Coordinates of C-alpha atoms in Angstrom, one line a residue:
M1 CA 6.8 -1.7 16.3
K2 CA 4.1 -3.8 18.5
K3 CA 5.2 -7.2 16.5
R4 CA 8.7 -6.3 18.3
Q5 CA 6.7 -5.9 21.6
F6 CA 4.9 -8.6 21.3
L7 CA 7.7 -11.2 20.5
H8 CA 9.4 -9.2 23.5
A9 CA 6.6 -10.4 25.7
I10 CA 6.4 -13.8 24.8
A11 CA 10.3 -14.2 25.3
L12 CA 9.7 -12.4 28.7
T13 CA 7.3 -15.0 29.6
A14 CA 8.9 -18.3 28.5
A15 CA 12.0 -17.1 30.8
T16 CA 9.7 -17.0 33.4
L17 CA 7.8 -20.1 32.8
A18 CA 11.5 -21.5 32.5
A19 CA 12.7 -20.0 36.0
G20 CA 9.7 -21.5 37.5
S21 CA 10.2 -24.5 36.0
A22 CA 13.6 -24.8 37.4
M23 CA 12.7 -23.6 40.6
A24 CA 10.3 -26.4 41.0
Q25 CA 12.5 -28.7 40.1
S26 CA 15.0 -27.9 43.3
T27 CA 14.7 -30.4 45.8
P28 CA 14.2 -28.5 49.5
I29 CA 16.3 -29.9 51.8
K30 CA 16.1 -29.0 55.4
F31 CA 19.5 -29.2 57.5
Q32 CA 20.2 -29.0 61.0
L33 CA 23.6 -28.1 62.4
D34 CA 25.1 -29.4 65.9
W35 CA 25.4 -26.4 67.0
R36 CA 25.4 -22.6 66.6
F37 CA 26.5 -20.8 63.9
E38 CA 30.5 -20.9 64.9
G39 CA 33.3 -21.6 63.1
P40 CA 33.0 -25.1 61.5
A41 CA 29.3 -24.1 60.6
A42 CA 31.4 -22.6 57.6
L43 CA 31.5 -26.4 56.6
F44 CA 27.8 -26.1 55.2
L45 CA 27.4 -22.6 55.0
T46 CA 29.8 -21.5 52.4
P47 CA 29.0 -24.3 49.5
A48 CA 25.6 -22.5 50.7
A49 CA 27.1 -19.0 49.9
K50 CA 28.9 -19.9 47.1
G51 CA 25.9 -21.7 45.3
Y52 CA 27.4 -25.3 45.4
F53 CA 23.8 -26.3 46.4
K54 CA 21.3 -24.1 44.2
D55 CA 23.6 -25.4 41.2
A56 CA 23.0 -29.2 42.4
K57 CA 19.4 -28.4 42.0
L58 CA 18.7 -28.3 45.8
D59 CA 16.7 -25.7 47.7
V60 CA 18.8 -25.9 51.4
T61 CA 17.9 -24.4 54.3
I62 CA 20.7 -24.5 57.1
D63 CA 19.6 -23.9 60.9
A64 CA 21.7 -23.8 64.3
G65 CA 21.4 -26.4 66.4
N66 CA 21.9 -26.6 70.1
G67 CA 23.8 -30.7 70.8
S68 CA 24.2 -33.7 68.3
G69 CA 21.5 -35.4 70.3
G70 CA 18.9 -32.9 69.5
T71 CA 20.0 -32.9 65.7
V72 CA 19.5 -36.6 65.3
T73 CA 15.7 -36.2 67.4
R74 CA 14.8 -33.7 64.7
V75 CA 16.1 -35.5 61.8
A76 CA 14.5 -38.9 63.3
S77 CA 11.0 -37.0 63.6
G78 CA 10.8 -35.8 59.9
A79 CA 11.2 -32.1 61.4
Y80 CA 14.6 -32.1 59.2
D81 CA 15.6 -34.2 55.9
M82 CA 19.2 -34.3 56.9
G83 CA 21.9 -33.1 59.7
F84 CA 25.2 -32.7 61.0
A85 CA 25.5 -34.9 64.2
D86 CA 27.7 -36.9 66.6
L87 CA 27.9 -40.6 65.7
A88 CA 28.1 -41.8 68.7
A89 CA 24.6 -40.0 69.7
L90 CA 23.2 -41.2 66.6
M91 CA 24.5 -45.0 67.7
E92 CA 22.7 -43.9 70.6
F93 CA 19.6 -43.1 69.6
H94 CA 19.7 -46.3 67.0
A95 CA 20.3 -48.5 70.5
N96 CA 17.6 -47.0 73.0
N97 CA 15.0 -46.7 70.2
P98 CA 15.1 -49.9 68.6
D99 CA 11.2 -50.0 67.5
A100 CA 11.4 -46.1 66.0
P101 CA 10.0 -46.0 62.6
N102 CA 12.3 -43.3 61.5
K103 CA 16.0 -44.3 62.5
P104 CA 18.9 -41.5 60.7
V105 CA 21.8 -42.8 59.2
A106 CA 25.2 -41.5 58.5
V107 CA 26.1 -41.2 55.2
M108 CA 29.5 -39.3 55.0
M109 CA 31.7 -38.8 57.5
V110 CA 33.4 -35.5 58.4
Y111 CA 35.6 -35.1 61.8
N112 CA 37.3 -38.6 61.6
D113 CA 38.5 -38.1 65.1
T114 CA 36.0 -37.0 67.6
P115 CA 37.1 -33.7 68.7
A116 CA 36.8 -34.1 72.5
S117 CA 39.2 -34.1 75.4
V118 CA 39.7 -33.4 78.8
M119 CA 41.0 -29.9 79.5
A120 CA 42.5 -28.6 82.6
L121 CA 44.5 -26.0 83.8
K122 CA 48.5 -26.4 84.6
K123 CA 48.2 -25.0 87.7
S124 CA 46.1 -27.8 89.1
G125 CA 49.0 -30.3 88.4
I126 CA 47.2 -32.1 85.8
K127 CA 49.6 -33.6 82.7
T128 CA 48.7 -36.8 81.8
P129 CA 45.5 -38.8 81.8
A130 CA 46.8 -40.5 85.3
D131 CA 46.7 -37.6 86.9
L132 CA 42.5 -37.5 87.0
N133 CA 42.2 -40.3 89.6
G134 CA 40.1 -38.7 92.1
K135 CA 39.5 -35.2 90.5
K136 CA 36.2 -33.6 90.1
L137 CA 35.4 -33.2 86.4
G138 CA 32.5 -30.9 84.7
A139 CA 30.3 -30.8 81.8
P140 CA 26.7 -30.7 80.6
V141 CA 25.5 -33.8 81.3
F142 CA 24.6 -34.3 77.1
D143 CA 28.3 -33.1 76.1
A144 CA 30.0 -36.0 73.5
G145 CA 33.2 -36.0 75.7
R146 CA 31.7 -36.5 79.0
R147 CA 29.2 -39.4 77.7
A148 CA 32.2 -41.1 76.3
F149 CA 35.0 -40.7 78.9
P150 CA 34.2 -44.3 80.2
I151 CA 35.7 -44.8 77.3
F152 CA 38.6 -42.5 77.7
A153 CA 38.8 -43.6 81.5
K154 CA 38.7 -47.6 80.4
A155 CA 41.9 -47.1 77.9
N156 CA 44.0 -44.8 80.8
N157 CA 43.5 -46.7 83.6
I158 CA 40.9 -43.7 85.2
S159 CA 39.1 -44.1 88.3
G160 CA 36.9 -42.3 91.4
V161 CA 36.4 -39.4 88.8
Q162 CA 33.3 -37.2 90.2
W163 CA 30.9 -35.0 88.5
T164 CA 29.8 -32.3 88.6
A165 CA 26.9 -30.9 86.1
M166 CA 26.5 -27.5 84.2
D167 CA 25.0 -25.7 81.4
P168 CA 27.0 -25.2 78.5
P169 CA 27.8 -21.4 79.2
L170 CA 29.4 -22.2 82.8
R171 CA 31.8 -25.0 81.8
E172 CA 35.3 -23.1 81.1
T173 CA 33.9 -20.3 83.6
M174 CA 34.0 -23.1 86.4
L175 CA 37.4 -24.3 85.6
A176 CA 38.7 -20.8 85.4
R177 CA 37.5 -20.0 88.8
G178 CA 38.8 -23.5 90.2
D179 CA 35.2 -25.1 91.5
I180 CA 36.3 -27.8 89.3
D181 CA 39.6 -30.0 88.3
A182 CA 39.1 -30.5 84.7
I183 CA 36.2 -30.6 81.9
T184 CA 35.2 -32.5 78.9
G185 CA 34.0 -30.5 75.3
F186 CA 35.2 -30.2 72.2
T187 CA 39.1 -28.8 72.0
F188 CA 38.2 -26.2 69.4
T189 CA 35.2 -25.2 71.6
S190 CA 36.7 -24.8 74.9
V191 CA 40.1 -23.8 74.6
L192 CA 38.8 -20.8 72.8
N193 CA 36.3 -20.2 75.2
L194 CA 38.4 -20.7 78.0
E195 CA 41.0 -18.0 76.1
A196 CA 37.8 -15.5 76.4
R197 CA 37.3 -15.9 80.2
G198 CA 40.9 -14.5 80.5
V199 CA 43.0 -18.0 80.6
K200 CA 46.0 -18.0 78.7
A201 CA 46.8 -20.7 76.0
E202 CA 49.8 -22.1 77.6
D203 CA 48.5 -22.1 80.8
I204 CA 45.8 -25.2 79.5
V205 CA 46.5 -28.3 79.3
V206 CA 44.4 -30.6 76.9
L207 CA 44.4 -34.5 76.5
P208 CA 42.6 -34.8 73.0
Y209 CA 40.8 -38.7 73.4
P210 CA 42.3 -39.4 69.9
D211 CA 46.1 -39.2 71.5
F212 CA 45.1 -41.2 74.5
G213 CA 43.7 -44.5 72.9
V214 CA 40.4 -43.3 72.0
K215 CA 39.3 -44.1 68.2
L216 CA 35.7 -42.9 68.3
Y217 CA 34.7 -41.3 65.2
G218 CA 32.8 -37.6 65.3
N219 CA 30.2 -35.7 63.2
A220 CA 28.9 -37.2 60.5
I221 CA 26.6 -36.1 58.0
I222 CA 22.8 -38.0 58.6
A223 CA 20.2 -38.8 56.4
S224 CA 16.5 -39.7 57.4
P225 CA 15.3 -42.5 56.1
K226 CA 12.2 -40.9 54.2
M227 CA 15.0 -39.0 52.5
I228 CA 17.0 -42.3 51.7
K229 CA 13.8 -44.3 50.2
E230 CA 12.4 -41.2 48.2
N231 CA 14.9 -38.9 47.2
P232 CA 18.6 -40.9 47.1
A233 CA 19.9 -38.9 44.7
A234 CA 18.8 -35.8 46.2
I235 CA 21.2 -37.3 48.8
K236 CA 24.5 -37.9 46.6
A237 CA 24.2 -34.4 45.0
F238 CA 24.0 -32.7 48.6
L239 CA 27.1 -34.8 49.2
V240 CA 29.1 -34.0 46.0
A241 CA 28.2 -29.9 46.4
F242 CA 29.2 -30.2 49.8
A243 CA 32.7 -32.0 48.9
K244 CA 33.5 -29.0 46.5
G245 CA 32.4 -26.4 49.3
M246 CA 35.1 -28.5 51.7
K247 CA 37.9 -27.7 49.4
D248 CA 36.9 -24.3 49.7
V249 CA 36.9 -24.0 53.1
I250 CA 40.3 -26.1 54.0
G251 CA 42.2 -23.6 51.6
N252 CA 40.9 -20.5 53.0
P253 CA 39.3 -20.6 56.5
A254 CA 39.1 -17.3 57.4
A255 CA 37.3 -16.7 53.6
A256 CA 34.9 -19.2 54.7
V257 CA 34.1 -17.3 58.1
G258 CA 32.8 -14.7 56.4
D259 CA 30.3 -17.0 55.1
V260 CA 29.2 -17.7 58.9
K261 CA 29.6 -13.8 59.5
A262 CA 26.8 -13.3 57.1
R263 CA 24.6 -16.1 58.7
D264 CA 25.4 -14.0 62.3
G265 CA 26.7 -10.8 62.3
I266 CA 27.9 -10.6 66.1
I267 CA 30.5 -13.2 66.0
N268 CA 34.2 -12.4 66.1
A269 CA 35.6 -13.6 62.4
E270 CA 39.3 -13.8 63.9
L271 CA 38.0 -16.2 66.9
E272 CA 36.3 -18.1 64.6
T273 CA 38.6 -18.5 61.9
R274 CA 41.1 -19.9 64.8
R275 CA 37.7 -22.0 66.0
L276 CA 37.9 -23.7 62.0
K277 CA 41.4 -23.6 62.0
M278 CA 41.3 -26.0 65.0
A279 CA 38.6 -28.1 63.8
I280 CA 39.9 -28.8 60.3
D281 CA 43.8 -29.6 61.7
S282 CA 42.4 -31.7 64.5
A283 CA 39.0 -33.7 63.8
I284 CA 39.0 -33.7 59.4
N285 CA 42.7 -33.5 58.1
S286 CA 43.9 -35.8 60.8
A287 CA 46.3 -39.0 60.1
N288 CA 43.3 -41.4 60.5
A289 CA 41.4 -39.6 58.0
R290 CA 44.3 -39.3 55.1
A291 CA 44.8 -43.0 56.0
E292 CA 41.0 -44.2 55.3
G293 CA 39.9 -41.4 52.8
F294 CA 37.8 -38.1 53.8
G295 CA 33.9 -39.1 53.9
Q296 CA 34.7 -42.8 54.6
V297 CA 35.0 -45.2 57.6
N298 CA 37.2 -48.1 58.4
G299 CA 34.6 -51.0 58.9
P300 CA 36.9 -52.6 62.1
R301 CA 36.9 -49.4 63.7
L302 CA 33.2 -48.6 63.5
S303 CA 32.5 -51.7 64.8
L304 CA 34.6 -51.1 67.9
M305 CA 32.9 -47.8 68.1
A306 CA 29.2 -49.6 68.1
S307 CA 30.5 -51.8 71.1
Q308 CA 32.0 -49.1 73.0
V309 CA 29.5 -46.6 72.7
S310 CA 26.8 -49.8 74.0
D311 CA 28.7 -50.1 77.0
A312 CA 29.6 -46.8 77.9
F313 CA 26.6 -45.2 77.1
N314 CA 24.7 -48.8 79.0
T315 CA 22.3 -48.5 75.7
K316 CA 19.2 -50.7 75.9
T317 CA 20.0 -52.9 73.0
R318 CA 23.7 -53.3 71.4
V319 CA 24.6 -51.2 68.5
N320 CA 24.6 -52.6 65.0
P321 CA 26.9 -50.9 63.1
D322 CA 25.7 -51.9 59.9
V323 CA 22.4 -49.9 60.1
V324 CA 23.9 -46.9 61.6
W325 CA 26.2 -46.2 58.4
N326 CA 25.6 -46.0 54.5
G327 CA 28.3 -45.4 52.3
S328 CA 26.2 -45.9 49.3
F329 CA 26.0 -42.1 48.6
L330 CA 29.4 -41.0 48.9
P331 CA 30.5 -38.9 45.9
S332 CA 33.8 -40.4 43.6
K333 CA 37.5 -40.5 45.1
A334 CA 38.2 -37.4 42.8
E335 CA 35.4 -35.4 44.5
L336 CA 36.3 -36.5 47.5
S337 CA 40.0 -35.6 47.2
V338 CA 39.4 -32.6 49.6
L339 CA 42.6 -32.7 52.0
P340 CA 45.5 -30.9 51.4
K341 CA 48.8 -33.3 50.2
K342 CA 51.2 -33.7 52.4

């Protein structure tokens, strides 16, 4: 009996040591989102909840963000290893901080098309970009749509626009009140926020940037130079696990929002499911994404965006498209096949 207990103790010790060894082999990754725990956060929270990162020997911590600019800065500072941020914000950081020792790099495209748009109420009489001439627009100063508006304006011959700045929670309120004629923002954010303020969906006019001559990429997964240099295998493992989770999210958005609800219990699951579906339809499963391939970028289009961002953002130096993107960590073609077949 004693012998059996002794052998059992040895087995338990061995199992504990093995578990400890396995944990020791897991690579910790601190990941910063671009925004709060809303529907689109499921893109990352679902692979985490399903254990895909863990299976890849990664110990991933996912934190909410407060804007792409902040995410880029935090990854650059070393506070985070990887993040999710608007490519234009990343380009701006590179061009305005040419001597910064740690400039993050985009390693996978997620929003192949920018989700930015101009939104107005039908009663304003705004139906097309031309109707924005001389109008009063509003958005937070750091809003991606506002920053890129000069590109939208140039493509559509818009002039004389007056801007009003406000904190993000006031943007849709001021439009609903009639304080401004139109706003810029991510469509899947502002349309639903307007509805929450009592505006009917049929009373909202949406002018998506991609539909009116603006070919900007949206959000990408970014990684720190330190991570790229010291643990490239972990970046590749992260992207493979992420792509696996993307299939699940696109296949069942409502279930994926359950993983967001687990992180933030006060969210409205029905509303966030709509937001996630809007993000998928407008920015992820777009015609451009299907043409270029999920996760990837088109060289000439990336170069055009670099030039446009340099001009629109009035950067200190010109954006170099060759240094903001590194596609060498992308999963295989089969692993990137996450978009539904048409």
